[in-house]
Tab-separated table of C-alpha atoms in Angstrom:
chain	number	residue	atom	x	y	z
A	1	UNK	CA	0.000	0.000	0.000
A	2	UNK	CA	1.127	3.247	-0.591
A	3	UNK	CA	0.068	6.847	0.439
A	4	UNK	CA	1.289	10.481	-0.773
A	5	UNK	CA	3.641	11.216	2.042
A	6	UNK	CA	5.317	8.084	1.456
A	7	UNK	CA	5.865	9.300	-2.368
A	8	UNK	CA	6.659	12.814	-1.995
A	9	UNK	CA	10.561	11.830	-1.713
A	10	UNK	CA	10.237	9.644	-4.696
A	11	UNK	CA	8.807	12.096	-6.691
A	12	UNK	CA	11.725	14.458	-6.368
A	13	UNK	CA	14.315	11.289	-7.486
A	14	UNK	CA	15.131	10.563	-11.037
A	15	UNK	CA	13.511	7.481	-10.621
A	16	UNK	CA	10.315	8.803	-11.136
A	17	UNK	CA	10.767	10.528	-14.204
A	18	UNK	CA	11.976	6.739	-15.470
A	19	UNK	CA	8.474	5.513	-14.384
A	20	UNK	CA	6.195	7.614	-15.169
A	21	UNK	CA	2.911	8.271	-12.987
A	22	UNK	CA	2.512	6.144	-9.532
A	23	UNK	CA	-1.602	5.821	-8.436
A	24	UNK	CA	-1.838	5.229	-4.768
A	25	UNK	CA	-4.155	2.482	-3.253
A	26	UNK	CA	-5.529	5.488	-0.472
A	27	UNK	CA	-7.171	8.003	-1.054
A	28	UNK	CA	-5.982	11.643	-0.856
A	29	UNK	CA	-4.975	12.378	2.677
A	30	UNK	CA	-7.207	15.364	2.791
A	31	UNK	CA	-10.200	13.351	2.485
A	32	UNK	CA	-9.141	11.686	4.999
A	33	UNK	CA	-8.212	13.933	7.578
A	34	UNK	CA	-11.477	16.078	6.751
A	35	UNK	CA	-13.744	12.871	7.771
A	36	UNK	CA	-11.712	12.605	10.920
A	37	UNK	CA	-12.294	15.834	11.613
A	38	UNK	CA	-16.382	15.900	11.064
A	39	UNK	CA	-16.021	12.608	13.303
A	40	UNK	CA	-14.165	14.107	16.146
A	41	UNK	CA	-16.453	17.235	16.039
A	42	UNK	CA	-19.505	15.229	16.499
A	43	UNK	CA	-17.782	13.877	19.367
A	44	UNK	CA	-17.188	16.645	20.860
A	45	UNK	CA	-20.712	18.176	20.381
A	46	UNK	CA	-21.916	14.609	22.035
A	47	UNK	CA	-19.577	14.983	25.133
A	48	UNK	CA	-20.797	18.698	26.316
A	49	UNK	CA	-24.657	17.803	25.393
A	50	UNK	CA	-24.183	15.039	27.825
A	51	UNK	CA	-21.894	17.426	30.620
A	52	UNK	CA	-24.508	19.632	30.207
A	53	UNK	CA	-26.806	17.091	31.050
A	54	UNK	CA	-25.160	15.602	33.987
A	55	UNK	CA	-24.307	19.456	35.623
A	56	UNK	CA	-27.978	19.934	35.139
A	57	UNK	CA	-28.577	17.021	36.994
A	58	UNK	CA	-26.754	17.890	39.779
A	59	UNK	CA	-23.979	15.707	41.863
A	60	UNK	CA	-27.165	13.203	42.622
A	61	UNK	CA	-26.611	12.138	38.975
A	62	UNK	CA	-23.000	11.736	39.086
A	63	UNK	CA	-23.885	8.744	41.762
A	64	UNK	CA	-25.820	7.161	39.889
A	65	UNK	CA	-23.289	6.161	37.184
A	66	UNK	CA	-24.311	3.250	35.009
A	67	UNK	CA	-23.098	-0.468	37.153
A	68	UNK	CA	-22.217	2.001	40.304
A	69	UNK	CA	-25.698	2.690	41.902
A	70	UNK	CA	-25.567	3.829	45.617
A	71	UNK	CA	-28.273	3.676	47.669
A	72	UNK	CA	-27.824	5.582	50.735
A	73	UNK	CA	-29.543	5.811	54.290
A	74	UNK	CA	-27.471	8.504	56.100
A	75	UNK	CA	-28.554	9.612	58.927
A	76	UNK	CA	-31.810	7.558	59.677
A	77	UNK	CA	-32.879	6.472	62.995
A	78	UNK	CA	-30.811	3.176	62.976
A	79	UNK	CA	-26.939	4.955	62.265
A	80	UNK	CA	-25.200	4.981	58.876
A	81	UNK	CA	-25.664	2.481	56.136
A	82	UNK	CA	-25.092	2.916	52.544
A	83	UNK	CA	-25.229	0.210	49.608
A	84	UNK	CA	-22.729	0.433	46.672
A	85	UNK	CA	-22.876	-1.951	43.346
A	86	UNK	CA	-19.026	-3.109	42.597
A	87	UNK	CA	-20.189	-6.188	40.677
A	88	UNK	CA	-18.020	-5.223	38.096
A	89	UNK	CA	-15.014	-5.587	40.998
A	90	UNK	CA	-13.194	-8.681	42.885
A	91	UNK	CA	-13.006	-8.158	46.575
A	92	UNK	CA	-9.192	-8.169	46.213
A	93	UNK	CA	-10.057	-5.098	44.213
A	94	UNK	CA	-11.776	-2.865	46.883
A	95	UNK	CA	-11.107	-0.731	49.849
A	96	UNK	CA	-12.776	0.878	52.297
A	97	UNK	CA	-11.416	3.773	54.537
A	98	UNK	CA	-12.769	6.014	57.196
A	99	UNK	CA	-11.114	9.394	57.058
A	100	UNK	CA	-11.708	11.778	59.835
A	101	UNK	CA	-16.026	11.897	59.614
A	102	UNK	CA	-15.648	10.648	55.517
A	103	UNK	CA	-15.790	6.871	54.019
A	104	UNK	CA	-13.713	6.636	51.071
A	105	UNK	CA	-14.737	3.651	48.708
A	106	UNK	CA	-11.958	2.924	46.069
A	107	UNK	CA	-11.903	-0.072	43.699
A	108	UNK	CA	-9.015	-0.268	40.739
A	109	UNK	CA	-9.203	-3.201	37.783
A	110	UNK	CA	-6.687	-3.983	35.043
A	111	UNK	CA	-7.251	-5.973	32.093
A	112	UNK	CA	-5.453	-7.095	29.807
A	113	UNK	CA	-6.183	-8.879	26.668
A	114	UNK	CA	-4.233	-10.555	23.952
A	115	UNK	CA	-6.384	-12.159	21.362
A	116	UNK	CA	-5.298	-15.112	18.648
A	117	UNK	CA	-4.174	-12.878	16.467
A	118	UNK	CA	-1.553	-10.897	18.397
A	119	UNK	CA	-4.037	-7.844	18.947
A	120	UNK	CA	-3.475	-6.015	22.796
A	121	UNK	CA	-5.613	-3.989	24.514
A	122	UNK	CA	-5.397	-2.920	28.190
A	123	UNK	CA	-7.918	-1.642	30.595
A	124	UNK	CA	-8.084	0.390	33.553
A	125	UNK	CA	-11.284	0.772	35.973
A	126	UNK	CA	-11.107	3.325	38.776
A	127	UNK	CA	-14.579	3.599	41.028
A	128	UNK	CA	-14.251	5.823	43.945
A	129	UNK	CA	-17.097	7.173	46.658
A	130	UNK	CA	-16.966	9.147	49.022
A	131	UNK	CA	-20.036	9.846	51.950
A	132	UNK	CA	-20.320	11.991	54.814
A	133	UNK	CA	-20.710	9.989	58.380
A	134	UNK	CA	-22.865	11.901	60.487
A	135	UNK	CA	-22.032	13.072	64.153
A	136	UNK	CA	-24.174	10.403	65.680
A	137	UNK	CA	-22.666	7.718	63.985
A	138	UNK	CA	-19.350	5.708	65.832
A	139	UNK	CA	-17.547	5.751	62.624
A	140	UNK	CA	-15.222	3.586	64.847
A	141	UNK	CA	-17.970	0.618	64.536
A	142	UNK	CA	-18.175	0.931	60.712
A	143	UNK	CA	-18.199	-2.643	58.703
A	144	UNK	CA	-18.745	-3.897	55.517
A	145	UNK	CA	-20.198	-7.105	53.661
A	146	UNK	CA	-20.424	-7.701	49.924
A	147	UNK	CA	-23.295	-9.664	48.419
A	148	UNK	CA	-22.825	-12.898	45.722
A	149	UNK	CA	-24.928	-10.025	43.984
A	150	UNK	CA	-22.171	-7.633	44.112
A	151	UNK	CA	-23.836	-5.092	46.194
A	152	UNK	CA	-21.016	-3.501	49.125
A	153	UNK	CA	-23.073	-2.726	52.346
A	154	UNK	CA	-21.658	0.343	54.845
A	155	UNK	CA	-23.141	0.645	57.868
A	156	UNK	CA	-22.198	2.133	61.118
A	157	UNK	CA	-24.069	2.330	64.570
A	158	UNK	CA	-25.660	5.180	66.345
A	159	UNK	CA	-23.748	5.973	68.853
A	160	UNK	CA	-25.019	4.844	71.862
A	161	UNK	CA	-24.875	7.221	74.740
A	162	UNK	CA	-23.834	5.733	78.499
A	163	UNK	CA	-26.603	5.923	80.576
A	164	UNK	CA	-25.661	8.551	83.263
A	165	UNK	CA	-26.637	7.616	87.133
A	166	UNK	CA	-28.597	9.626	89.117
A	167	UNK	CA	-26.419	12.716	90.449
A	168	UNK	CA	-27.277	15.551	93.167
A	169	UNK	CA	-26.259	19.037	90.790
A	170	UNK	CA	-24.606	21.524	93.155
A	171	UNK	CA	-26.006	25.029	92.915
A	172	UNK	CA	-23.652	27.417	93.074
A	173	UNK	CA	-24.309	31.051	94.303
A	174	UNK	CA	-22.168	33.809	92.736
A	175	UNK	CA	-21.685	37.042	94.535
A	176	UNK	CA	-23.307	39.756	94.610
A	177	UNK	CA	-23.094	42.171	92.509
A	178	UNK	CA	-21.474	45.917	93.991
A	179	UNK	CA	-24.106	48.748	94.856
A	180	UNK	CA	-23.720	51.639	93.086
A	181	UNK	CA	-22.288	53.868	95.356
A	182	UNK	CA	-20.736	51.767	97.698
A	183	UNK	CA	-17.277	51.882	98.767
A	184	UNK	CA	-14.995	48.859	97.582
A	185	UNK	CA	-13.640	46.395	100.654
A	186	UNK	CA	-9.881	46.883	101.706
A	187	UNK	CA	-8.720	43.230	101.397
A	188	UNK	CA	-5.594	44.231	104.047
C-alpha cells in the first residue's frame, strides 16, 4: 500500500521521471483527515450535550453512574448504612477507609487482553465514593459485607450514649453584685 507522504521523496528522485505516474491504493490524505475531523467534532458536540446534562442534573446524577448505583440511608434512625454496586469488581479489588467523619470507597481493575491474532488492549477501571458519616454515627464501629450479587453494604451504629446515674447538681451562688455607690472592701 502506498500513500502520498510516502511518495513525496520519490517524486523528487530521477527514478520517477523513469516511471512515469505512480496511483496510490488510499485516497488523498485530505479526504481523509477532513472525515476525521467531522467525526471528532460530532464527538465533541456529544460529550458537552451530555456534561450539560449531567451538571444539570446535579452531583445526585453523578452517583448514579451506570453499574455504580448507591443507595444511601445517612442519617436515619438506625446509624449509617449505605449500599454500593461493585459487581463489576473482585473483593481483592476494593477498599474501604474512614477518614476523619468521611468513608472513602476505592476499587481499581486492570485488564489485559491478547487475542489469537496478536491484537493487545489494556484496561483500567477506577470507582471511587466518598459519603459523609454523620455526628451520631461511631464511625469507629463501621463494617462492611459484599453480596454474591455484588452489592457492598456500609453501615455504622448510632452511637449509643452511656446511661448517666442519678447525680445531686450543686447550685452554686455567685456574689453579689457591687451597689452603686458603695465603697470597695480593703482586702488588708
Amino acid at each position: 500500500m502506498l500513500c502520498r507522504m510516502h511518495l513525496a521523496p520519490f517524486a523528487s528522485s530521477s527514478l520517477a521521471t523513469r516511471l512515469g505516474t505512480v496511483k496510490t491504493l488510499w485516497p488523498h490524505a485530505e479526504t481523509i483527515f477532513s472525515e476525521l475531523q467531522q467525526e471528532m467534532e460530532k464527538a465533541r458536540q456529544f460529550m458537552s450535550s451530555f456534561e450539560q446534562l449531567l451538571s444539570s442534573q446535579g452531583p445526585i446524577a453523578a452517583e448514579r453512574a451506570p453499574s455504580t448505583s448507591a443507595v444511601a440511608t445517612q442519617g436515619s434512625g438506625e446509624g449509617f448504612s449505605v449500599c454500593q454496586d461493585v459487581k463489576n469488581f473482585a473483593p481483592e479489588e476494593l477498599s474501604v477507609k474512614v477518614v476523619g467523619r468521611k468513608v472513602v470507597l476505592v476499587g481499581q481493575k486492570e485488564t489485559q487482553n491478547v487475542d489469537e491474532k496478536g491484537s493487545f488492549s489494556y484496561k483500567y477501571e477506577v470507582l471511587k465514593r466518598e459519603w459523609d458519616v454523620p455526628e451520631e454515627v461511631d464511625a469507629e464501629a463501621l463494617s462492611c459485607s459484599l453480596s454474591k450479587e455484588g452489592q457492598l453494604r456500609i453501615e455504622a451504629p448510632r452511637l449509643a450514649l452511656p446511661a448517666a446515674p442519678e447525680r445531686n447538681v450543686p447550685i452554686q451562688v455567685s456574689p453579689a453584685a457591687p451597689q452603686p455607690g458603695a465603697a470597695p472592701e480593703d482586702a488588708s
